[in-house]
mmCIF file of C-alpha atoms in Angstrom:
data_model
loop_
_atom_site.group_PDB
_atom_site.id
_atom_site.type_symbol
_atom_site.label_atom_id
_atom_site.label_comp_id
_atom_site.label_asym_id
_atom_site.label_seq_id
_atom_site.Cartn_x
_atom_site.Cartn_y
_atom_site.Cartn_z
ATOM 1 C CA UNK A 1 -21.959 45.348 4.293
ATOM 2 C CA UNK A 2 -21.936 46.120 7.719
ATOM 3 C CA UNK A 3 -19.947 49.131 8.355
ATOM 4 C CA UNK A 4 -20.353 50.887 4.714
ATOM 5 C CA UNK A 5 -21.918 54.184 4.948
ATOM 6 C CA UNK A 6 -25.785 54.609 3.778
ATOM 7 C CA UNK A 7 -24.556 56.161 0.673
ATOM 8 C CA UNK A 8 -22.280 53.669 -0.653
ATOM 9 C CA UNK A 9 -24.459 50.701 0.289
ATOM 10 C CA UNK A 10 -27.465 52.374 -1.781
ATOM 11 C CA UNK A 11 -24.728 52.778 -4.929
ATOM 12 C CA UNK A 12 -23.957 49.269 -4.592
ATOM 13 C CA UNK A 13 -27.222 48.144 -4.483
ATOM 14 C CA UNK A 14 -27.820 49.996 -7.501
ATOM 15 C CA UNK A 15 -24.737 48.440 -9.418
ATOM 16 C CA UNK A 16 -25.943 44.664 -8.319
ATOM 17 C CA UNK A 17 -29.522 45.328 -9.373
ATOM 18 C CA UNK A 18 -28.350 47.204 -12.424
ATOM 19 C CA UNK A 19 -26.180 44.108 -13.701
ATOM 20 C CA UNK A 20 -28.359 41.281 -12.579
ATOM 21 C CA UNK A 21 -31.730 42.142 -13.256
ATOM 22 C CA UNK A 22 -32.899 43.761 -16.977
ATOM 23 C CA UNK A 23 -35.501 46.368 -16.520
ATOM 24 C CA UNK A 24 -39.427 45.973 -17.089
ATOM 25 C CA UNK A 25 -39.770 48.162 -20.049
ATOM 26 C CA UNK A 26 -36.773 45.993 -21.613
ATOM 27 C CA UNK A 27 -37.467 42.786 -21.262
ATOM 28 C CA UNK A 28 -41.371 43.178 -22.257
ATOM 29 C CA UNK A 29 -39.931 44.635 -25.191
ATOM 30 C CA UNK A 30 -37.702 41.474 -25.972
ATOM 31 C CA UNK A 31 -40.887 39.231 -25.174
ATOM 32 C CA UNK A 32 -42.446 40.991 -27.964
ATOM 33 C CA UNK A 33 -40.079 40.752 -30.254
ATOM 34 C CA UNK A 34 -40.067 36.755 -29.606
ATOM 35 C CA UNK A 35 -43.558 36.670 -30.849
ATOM 36 C CA UNK A 36 -42.578 38.629 -34.003
ATOM 37 C CA UNK A 37 -40.261 35.939 -34.952
ATOM 38 C CA UNK A 38 -41.404 32.329 -36.537
ATOM 39 C CA UNK A 39 -41.607 30.038 -34.490
ATOM 40 C CA UNK A 40 -38.519 27.259 -34.892
ATOM 41 C CA UNK A 41 -36.583 29.871 -36.478
ATOM 42 C CA UNK A 42 -32.929 30.540 -35.476
ATOM 43 C CA UNK A 43 -34.175 33.821 -34.510
ATOM 44 C CA UNK A 44 -36.732 32.535 -32.397
ATOM 45 C CA UNK A 45 -33.954 30.306 -30.950
ATOM 46 C CA UNK A 46 -31.388 33.638 -30.128
ATOM 47 C CA UNK A 47 -34.340 35.525 -28.334
ATOM 48 C CA UNK A 48 -35.824 32.485 -26.319
ATOM 49 C CA UNK A 49 -31.717 31.736 -25.020
ATOM 50 C CA UNK A 50 -31.736 35.512 -24.577
ATOM 51 C CA UNK A 51 -34.630 35.452 -22.312
ATOM 52 C CA UNK A 52 -33.470 32.242 -20.348
ATOM 53 C CA UNK A 53 -30.274 33.755 -19.513
ATOM 54 C CA UNK A 54 -32.265 37.073 -18.071
ATOM 55 C CA UNK A 55 -34.203 34.898 -16.168
ATOM 56 C CA UNK A 56 -31.254 32.739 -14.492
ATOM 57 C CA UNK A 57 -29.142 35.793 -13.950
ATOM 58 C CA UNK A 58 -31.981 37.598 -12.006
ATOM 59 C CA UNK A 59 -32.905 33.958 -9.750
ATOM 60 C CA UNK A 60 -29.167 33.271 -8.956
ATOM 61 C CA UNK A 61 -28.117 37.004 -8.391
ATOM 62 C CA UNK A 62 -25.165 37.145 -11.179
ATOM 63 C CA UNK A 63 -24.504 39.642 -14.076
ATOM 64 C CA UNK A 64 -26.882 39.250 -17.376
ATOM 65 C CA UNK A 65 -23.552 39.183 -19.210
ATOM 66 C CA UNK A 66 -19.930 38.300 -18.934
ATOM 67 C CA UNK A 67 -18.864 41.991 -19.942
ATOM 68 C CA UNK A 68 -20.304 44.204 -17.464
ATOM 69 C CA UNK A 69 -19.186 47.059 -19.427
ATOM 70 C CA UNK A 70 -18.663 50.643 -19.050
ATOM 71 C CA UNK A 71 -20.277 52.322 -16.218
ATOM 72 C CA UNK A 72 -21.883 56.017 -16.558
ATOM 73 C CA UNK A 73 -23.549 57.027 -13.502
ATOM 74 C CA UNK A 74 -25.643 60.064 -14.467
ATOM 75 C CA UNK A 75 -26.817 61.896 -11.175
ATOM 76 C CA UNK A 76 -29.049 64.930 -10.456
ATOM 77 C CA UNK A 77 -28.127 66.939 -7.001
ATOM 78 C CA UNK A 78 -28.890 69.680 -5.495
ATOM 79 C CA UNK A 79 -26.944 73.207 -6.467
ATOM 80 C CA UNK A 80 -24.223 72.983 -3.983
ATOM 81 C CA UNK A 81 -23.840 69.668 -3.139
ATOM 82 C CA UNK A 82 -20.448 68.096 -2.501
ATOM 83 C CA UNK A 83 -19.740 66.181 -5.991
ATOM 84 C CA UNK A 84 -15.803 65.113 -4.804
ATOM 85 C CA UNK A 85 -17.704 62.951 -1.825
ATOM 86 C CA UNK A 86 -20.417 61.282 -4.143
ATOM 87 C CA UNK A 87 -17.454 60.893 -6.699
ATOM 88 C CA UNK A 88 -15.542 59.069 -3.887
ATOM 89 C CA UNK A 89 -18.755 57.182 -2.491
ATOM 90 C CA UNK A 90 -19.450 55.546 -5.785
ATOM 91 C CA UNK A 91 -15.802 54.521 -6.384
ATOM 92 C CA UNK A 92 -15.806 52.617 -3.416
ATOM 93 C CA UNK A 93 -19.397 50.913 -4.690
ATOM 94 C CA UNK A 94 -17.693 50.270 -7.677
ATOM 95 C CA UNK A 95 -14.882 49.027 -5.756
ATOM 96 C CA UNK A 96 -16.896 46.524 -3.648
ATOM 97 C CA UNK A 97 -19.010 45.250 -6.614
ATOM 98 C CA UNK A 98 -16.368 44.120 -8.568
ATOM 99 C CA UNK A 99 -14.459 42.433 -5.920
ATOM 100 C CA UNK A 100 -17.806 40.664 -4.911
ATOM 101 C CA UNK A 101 -18.538 39.368 -8.426
ATOM 102 C CA UNK A 102 -21.222 41.425 -9.721
ATOM 103 C CA UNK A 103 -18.862 43.441 -12.167
ATOM 104 C CA UNK A 104 -15.882 41.792 -13.930
ATOM 105 C CA UNK A 105 -12.597 43.240 -13.932
ATOM 106 C CA UNK A 106 -13.385 44.886 -17.101
ATOM 107 C CA UNK A 107 -11.473 48.101 -17.603
ATOM 108 C CA UNK A 108 -7.519 47.895 -18.661
ATOM 109 C CA UNK A 109 -4.822 50.909 -19.146
ATOM 110 C CA UNK A 110 -4.705 51.579 -22.394
ATOM 111 C CA UNK A 111 -1.193 51.838 -22.664
ATOM 112 C CA UNK A 112 0.232 48.907 -20.969
ATOM 113 C CA UNK A 113 -3.057 46.537 -21.213
ATOM 114 C CA UNK A 114 -2.830 45.934 -17.021
ATOM 115 C CA UNK A 115 -6.029 45.564 -16.180
ATOM 116 C CA UNK A 116 -7.112 47.700 -13.040
ATOM 117 C CA UNK A 117 -8.602 45.548 -10.317
ATOM 118 C CA UNK A 118 -10.976 47.670 -8.700
ATOM 119 C CA UNK A 119 -12.861 49.188 -11.857
ATOM 120 C CA UNK A 120 -11.545 52.686 -11.354
ATOM 121 C CA UNK A 121 -9.171 54.280 -13.735
ATOM 122 C CA UNK A 122 -8.841 57.869 -15.046
ATOM 123 C CA UNK A 123 -12.120 58.418 -16.928
ATOM 124 C CA UNK A 124 -13.638 55.390 -15.731
ATOM 125 C CA UNK A 125 -16.244 54.972 -14.282
ATOM 126 C CA UNK A 126 -17.859 58.068 -16.295
ATOM 127 C CA UNK A 127 -19.845 60.370 -13.901
ATOM 128 C CA UNK A 128 -22.449 63.491 -15.408
ATOM 129 C CA UNK A 129 -23.936 65.886 -12.739
ATOM 130 C CA UNK A 130 -26.797 67.726 -13.581
ATOM 131 C CA UNK A 131 -27.354 70.834 -10.726
ATOM 132 C CA UNK A 132 -30.692 72.162 -9.946
ATOM 133 C CA UNK A 133 -33.306 73.267 -7.170
ATOM 134 C CA UNK A 134 -34.241 69.928 -5.552
ATOM 135 C CA UNK A 135 -33.446 68.406 -2.576
ATOM 136 C CA UNK A 136 -32.932 64.933 -3.207
ATOM 137 C CA UNK A 137 -30.256 63.108 -5.084
ATOM 138 C CA UNK A 138 -31.404 60.808 -8.011
ATOM 139 C CA UNK A 139 -28.819 58.853 -10.138
ATOM 140 C CA UNK A 140 -29.295 56.692 -12.943
ATOM 141 C CA UNK A 141 -26.340 54.203 -14.423
ATOM 142 C CA UNK A 142 -26.131 52.956 -17.731
ATOM 143 C CA UNK A 143 -23.821 49.749 -18.221
ATOM 144 C CA UNK A 144 -22.590 49.727 -21.973
ATOM 145 C CA UNK A 145 -20.850 46.912 -23.711
ATOM 146 C CA UNK A 146 -17.737 46.944 -25.449
ATOM 147 C CA UNK A 147 -19.696 45.122 -28.549
ATOM 148 C CA UNK A 148 -22.309 47.491 -28.536
ATOM 149 C CA UNK A 149 -19.933 50.326 -28.045
ATOM 150 C CA UNK A 150 -17.814 49.424 -31.413
ATOM 151 C CA UNK A 151 -20.508 49.625 -33.736
ATOM 152 C CA UNK A 152 -21.402 52.923 -33.170
ATOM 153 C CA UNK A 153 -20.340 55.800 -35.788
ATOM 154 C CA UNK A 154 -20.417 59.479 -36.972
ATOM 155 C CA UNK A 155 -21.761 60.677 -40.051
ATOM 156 C CA UNK A 156 -21.065 64.072 -41.822
ATOM 157 C CA UNK A 157 -23.963 65.724 -43.947
ATOM 158 C CA UNK A 158 -24.122 65.824 -46.804
ATOM 159 C CA UNK A 159 -22.683 62.130 -47.780
ATOM 160 C CA UNK A 160 -22.905 61.751 -51.391
ATOM 161 C CA UNK A 161 -22.563 57.862 -51.031
ATOM 162 C CA UNK A 162 -26.025 57.894 -49.214
ATOM 163 C CA UNK A 163 -27.627 60.395 -51.063
ATOM 164 C CA UNK A 164 -27.817 62.252 -47.381
ATOM 165 C CA UNK A 165 -28.980 65.866 -47.145
ATOM 166 C CA UNK A 166 -28.981 68.007 -44.530
ATOM 167 C CA UNK A 167 -32.308 66.924 -43.564
ATOM 168 C CA UNK A 168 -34.311 64.323 -41.468
ATOM 169 C CA UNK A 169 -34.525 62.090 -44.259
ATOM 170 C CA UNK A 170 -30.692 62.433 -44.440
ATOM 171 C CA UNK A 171 -30.431 61.277 -40.733
ATOM 172 C CA UNK A 172 -33.172 58.206 -41.499
ATOM 173 C CA UNK A 173 -30.579 57.107 -44.522
ATOM 174 C CA UNK A 174 -27.477 57.473 -42.054
ATOM 175 C CA UNK A 175 -29.330 55.558 -39.211
ATOM 176 C CA UNK A 176 -30.697 52.710 -41.473
ATOM 177 C CA UNK A 177 -27.029 52.306 -43.209
ATOM 178 C CA UNK A 178 -25.084 52.317 -39.589
ATOM 179 C CA UNK A 179 -27.849 49.589 -38.493
ATOM 180 C CA UNK A 180 -26.981 47.744 -42.218
ATOM 181 C CA UNK A 181 -23.222 47.730 -41.182
ATOM 182 C CA UNK A 182 -23.388 46.540 -38.298
ATOM 183 C CA UNK A 183 -25.449 43.213 -39.282
ATOM 184 C CA UNK A 184 -26.306 42.439 -35.699
ATOM 185 C CA UNK A 185 -22.646 42.556 -34.303
ATOM 186 C CA UNK A 186 -23.326 44.320 -30.819
ATOM 187 C CA UNK A 187 -25.496 41.630 -29.808
ATOM 188 C CA UNK A 188 -28.984 42.541 -31.508
ATOM 189 C CA UNK A 189 -31.628 43.458 -30.999
ATOM 190 C CA UNK A 190 -30.922 46.188 -28.977
ATOM 191 C CA UNK A 191 -32.029 49.956 -29.124
ATOM 192 C CA UNK A 192 -30.016 52.974 -31.348
ATOM 193 C CA UNK A 193 -29.658 56.196 -29.770
ATOM 194 C CA UNK A 194 -28.998 58.947 -32.427
ATOM 195 C CA UNK A 195 -27.889 62.720 -32.044
ATOM 196 C CA UNK A 196 -28.634 65.428 -34.907
ATOM 197 C CA UNK A 197 -26.309 67.526 -34.645
ATOM 198 C CA UNK A 198 -23.778 69.094 -31.869
ATOM 199 C CA UNK A 199 -19.841 68.662 -32.609
ATOM 200 C CA UNK A 200 -17.691 65.448 -32.948
ATOM 201 C CA UNK A 201 -17.605 64.957 -29.264
ATOM 202 C CA UNK A 202 -20.848 66.227 -27.774
ATOM 203 C CA UNK A 203 -22.864 64.223 -30.502
ATOM 204 C CA UNK A 204 -21.302 60.719 -29.366
ATOM 205 C CA UNK A 205 -22.305 61.494 -25.395
ATOM 206 C CA UNK A 206 -25.308 62.987 -26.107
ATOM 207 C CA UNK A 207 -26.376 60.083 -28.331
ATOM 208 C CA UNK A 208 -25.300 57.694 -25.362
ATOM 209 C CA UNK A 209 -27.920 60.026 -23.186
ATOM 210 C CA UNK A 210 -31.100 58.818 -25.403
ATOM 211 C CA UNK A 211 -30.445 55.131 -23.329
ATOM 212 C CA UNK A 212 -31.414 56.723 -20.092
ATOM 213 C CA UNK A 213 -35.056 57.110 -22.073
ATOM 214 C CA UNK A 214 -37.435 54.666 -21.633
ATOM 215 C CA UNK A 215 -38.161 52.081 -24.334
ATOM 216 C CA UNK A 216 -41.906 52.885 -24.706
ATOM 217 C CA UNK A 217 -41.780 56.921 -24.921
ATOM 218 C CA UNK A 218 -41.263 59.274 -27.468
ATOM 219 C CA UNK A 219 -39.861 62.079 -28.399
ATOM 220 C CA UNK A 220 -41.362 65.381 -27.231
ATOM 221 C CA UNK A 221 -40.340 67.010 -30.975
ATOM 222 C CA UNK A 222 -43.143 65.403 -33.261
ATOM 223 C CA UNK A 223 -41.063 65.600 -35.958
ATOM 224 C CA UNK A 224 -38.015 63.365 -34.312
ATOM 225 C CA UNK A 225 -41.102 60.987 -32.549
ATOM 226 C CA UNK A 226 -42.345 60.160 -36.466
ATOM 227 C CA UNK A 227 -38.571 60.044 -37.350
ATOM 228 C CA UNK A 228 -38.254 57.497 -34.581
ATOM 229 C CA UNK A 229 -41.229 55.326 -35.767
ATOM 230 C CA UNK A 230 -40.391 55.310 -39.190
ATOM 231 C CA UNK A 231 -36.272 54.282 -38.466
ATOM 232 C CA UNK A 232 -37.781 51.196 -35.928
ATOM 233 C CA UNK A 233 -40.434 49.778 -38.953
ATOM 234 C CA UNK A 234 -37.496 50.065 -41.670
ATOM 235 C CA UNK A 235 -34.874 48.813 -39.355
ATOM 236 C CA UNK A 236 -36.707 45.619 -38.838
ATOM 237 C CA UNK A 237 -37.587 44.948 -42.297
ATOM 238 C CA UNK A 238 -33.468 45.003 -43.290
ATOM 239 C CA UNK A 239 -33.961 41.383 -42.238
ATOM 240 C CA UNK A 240 -30.869 41.385 -40.276
ATOM 241 C CA UNK A 241 -32.399 40.022 -37.204
ATOM 242 C CA UNK A 242 -31.066 38.829 -33.721
ATOM 243 C CA UNK A 243 -27.381 38.130 -33.549
ATOM 244 C CA UNK A 244 -27.461 38.867 -37.205
ATOM 245 C CA UNK A 245 -28.741 35.447 -38.040
ATOM 246 C CA UNK A 246 -32.002 37.343 -39.953
ATOM 247 C CA UNK A 247 -35.303 37.935 -38.879
ATOM 248 C CA UNK A 248 -38.255 39.853 -37.939
ATOM 249 C CA UNK A 249 -36.691 41.924 -35.365
ATOM 250 C CA UNK A 250 -33.268 44.128 -35.263
ATOM 251 C CA UNK A 251 -33.692 47.008 -32.837
ATOM 252 C CA UNK A 252 -36.224 47.141 -30.722
ATOM 253 C CA UNK A 253 -36.281 50.779 -30.774
ATOM 254 C CA UNK A 254 -34.631 54.260 -31.816
ATOM 255 C CA UNK A 255 -34.157 57.170 -29.876
ATOM 256 C CA UNK A 256 -33.491 60.867 -31.452
ATOM 257 C CA UNK A 257 -32.633 63.886 -29.786
ATOM 258 C CA UNK A 258 -30.655 67.102 -31.417
ATOM 259 C CA UNK A 259 -27.886 69.886 -30.263
ATOM 260 C CA UNK A 260 -27.244 73.314 -32.015
ATOM 261 C CA UNK A 261 -24.604 73.362 -34.664
ATOM 262 C CA UNK A 262 -22.470 75.435 -36.319
ATOM 263 C CA UNK A 263 -23.237 76.163 -40.637
ATOM 264 C CA UNK A 264 -20.143 74.043 -41.567
ATOM 265 C CA UNK A 265 -20.770 70.857 -39.778
ATOM 266 C CA UNK A 266 -24.183 68.698 -39.549
ATOM 267 C CA UNK A 267 -23.196 65.678 -37.667
ATOM 268 C CA UNK A 268 -25.366 62.662 -36.756
ATOM 269 C CA UNK A 269 -24.009 60.331 -34.064
ATOM 270 C CA UNK A 270 -25.290 56.786 -33.665
ATOM 271 C CA UNK A 271 -24.933 54.677 -30.804
ATOM 272 C CA UNK A 272 -25.612 50.943 -30.040
ATOM 273 C CA UNK A 273 -26.435 49.470 -26.997
ATOM 274 C CA UNK A 274 -27.370 45.718 -26.840
ATOM 275 C CA UNK A 275 -29.925 43.362 -25.975
ATOM 276 C CA UNK A 276 -28.602 43.149 -21.941
ATOM 277 C CA UNK A 277 -29.882 47.182 -21.912
ATOM 278 C CA UNK A 278 -28.598 47.215 -18.219
ATOM 279 C CA UNK A 279 -30.315 50.689 -16.869
ATOM 280 C CA UNK A 280 -31.558 51.468 -13.651
ATOM 281 C CA UNK A 281 -31.974 54.493 -11.466
ATOM 282 C CA UNK A 282 -32.898 55.362 -7.614
ATOM 283 C CA UNK A 283 -33.907 58.432 -5.853
ATOM 284 C CA UNK A 284 -31.674 58.822 -2.443
ATOM 285 C CA UNK A 285 -33.123 60.366 0.745
ATOM 286 C CA UNK A 286 -31.422 62.510 2.682
ATOM 287 C CA UNK A 287 -29.914 59.892 4.709
ATOM 288 C CA UNK A 288 -28.134 58.170 1.463
ATOM 289 C CA UNK A 289 -30.805 55.206 1.793
ATOM 290 C CA UNK A 290 -32.963 54.631 -1.454
ATOM 291 C CA UNK A 291 -36.414 55.861 -1.462
ATOM 292 C CA UNK A 292 -37.592 54.654 -4.477
ATOM 293 C CA UNK A 293 -36.539 52.799 -7.742
ATOM 294 C CA UNK A 294 -36.344 53.998 -11.278
ATOM 295 C CA UNK A 295 -36.900 52.371 -14.517
ATOM 296 C CA UNK A 296 -38.808 49.585 -12.774
#
């Protein structure tokens, strides 16, 4: 990478590691899932294969999954920082990572079906910026596969078919219904991110935001923390199991948060993340070099 600016080098390294190396909290959750499955079962075989895939990807420095997914970059930046320059450096890193095989040519023109050779397109990758009184930049990257995106869904409460009212029990019924309907599609066991409230657009976006949380954290809202735990227990009693093959573990975690809403609307937005939970982050120094890693 000689000749590249330090910032672009750092962003390239973030992409490379996110694509090839599963975070420790996710890998630990998958290993725990293996201990819950019956030895010799299809579920145990599926999770064992997943862990072997994770090991080989790290060892061989190759993408964990052929679907390298939609890239979502979330930046925390100092007030007044030049966002356009940051976008340009990030796009350069994405293009280089695609050229070097850490990203598949995974982005298509929706009208013509023609692939973008650099993975740079209108609206992709996704950029989120959060300004604040700070001196350094930190950036988190989520690589979200299309299979898990396909099974995301949204409910409008009340829902008479689910007997779900406008309360947290109604939210619970919606999330369990979404997991049951997915039947392992989206490469279970994964994680569900849920937004309670918001509107059609903000609900889905905030549900996806939950994937930037660590799997072993809990919501600071006590009622939501209890609901996360309850959904995790009840979802894993459904028997859907890894890849829909049946078993004890259908999801690794449930992450919930809420947004304000209008009186006329009560949406529950459910987003899925597959077992290939590719999420990494870095804190960047003033020189653009990586100071430390997040999500070790």
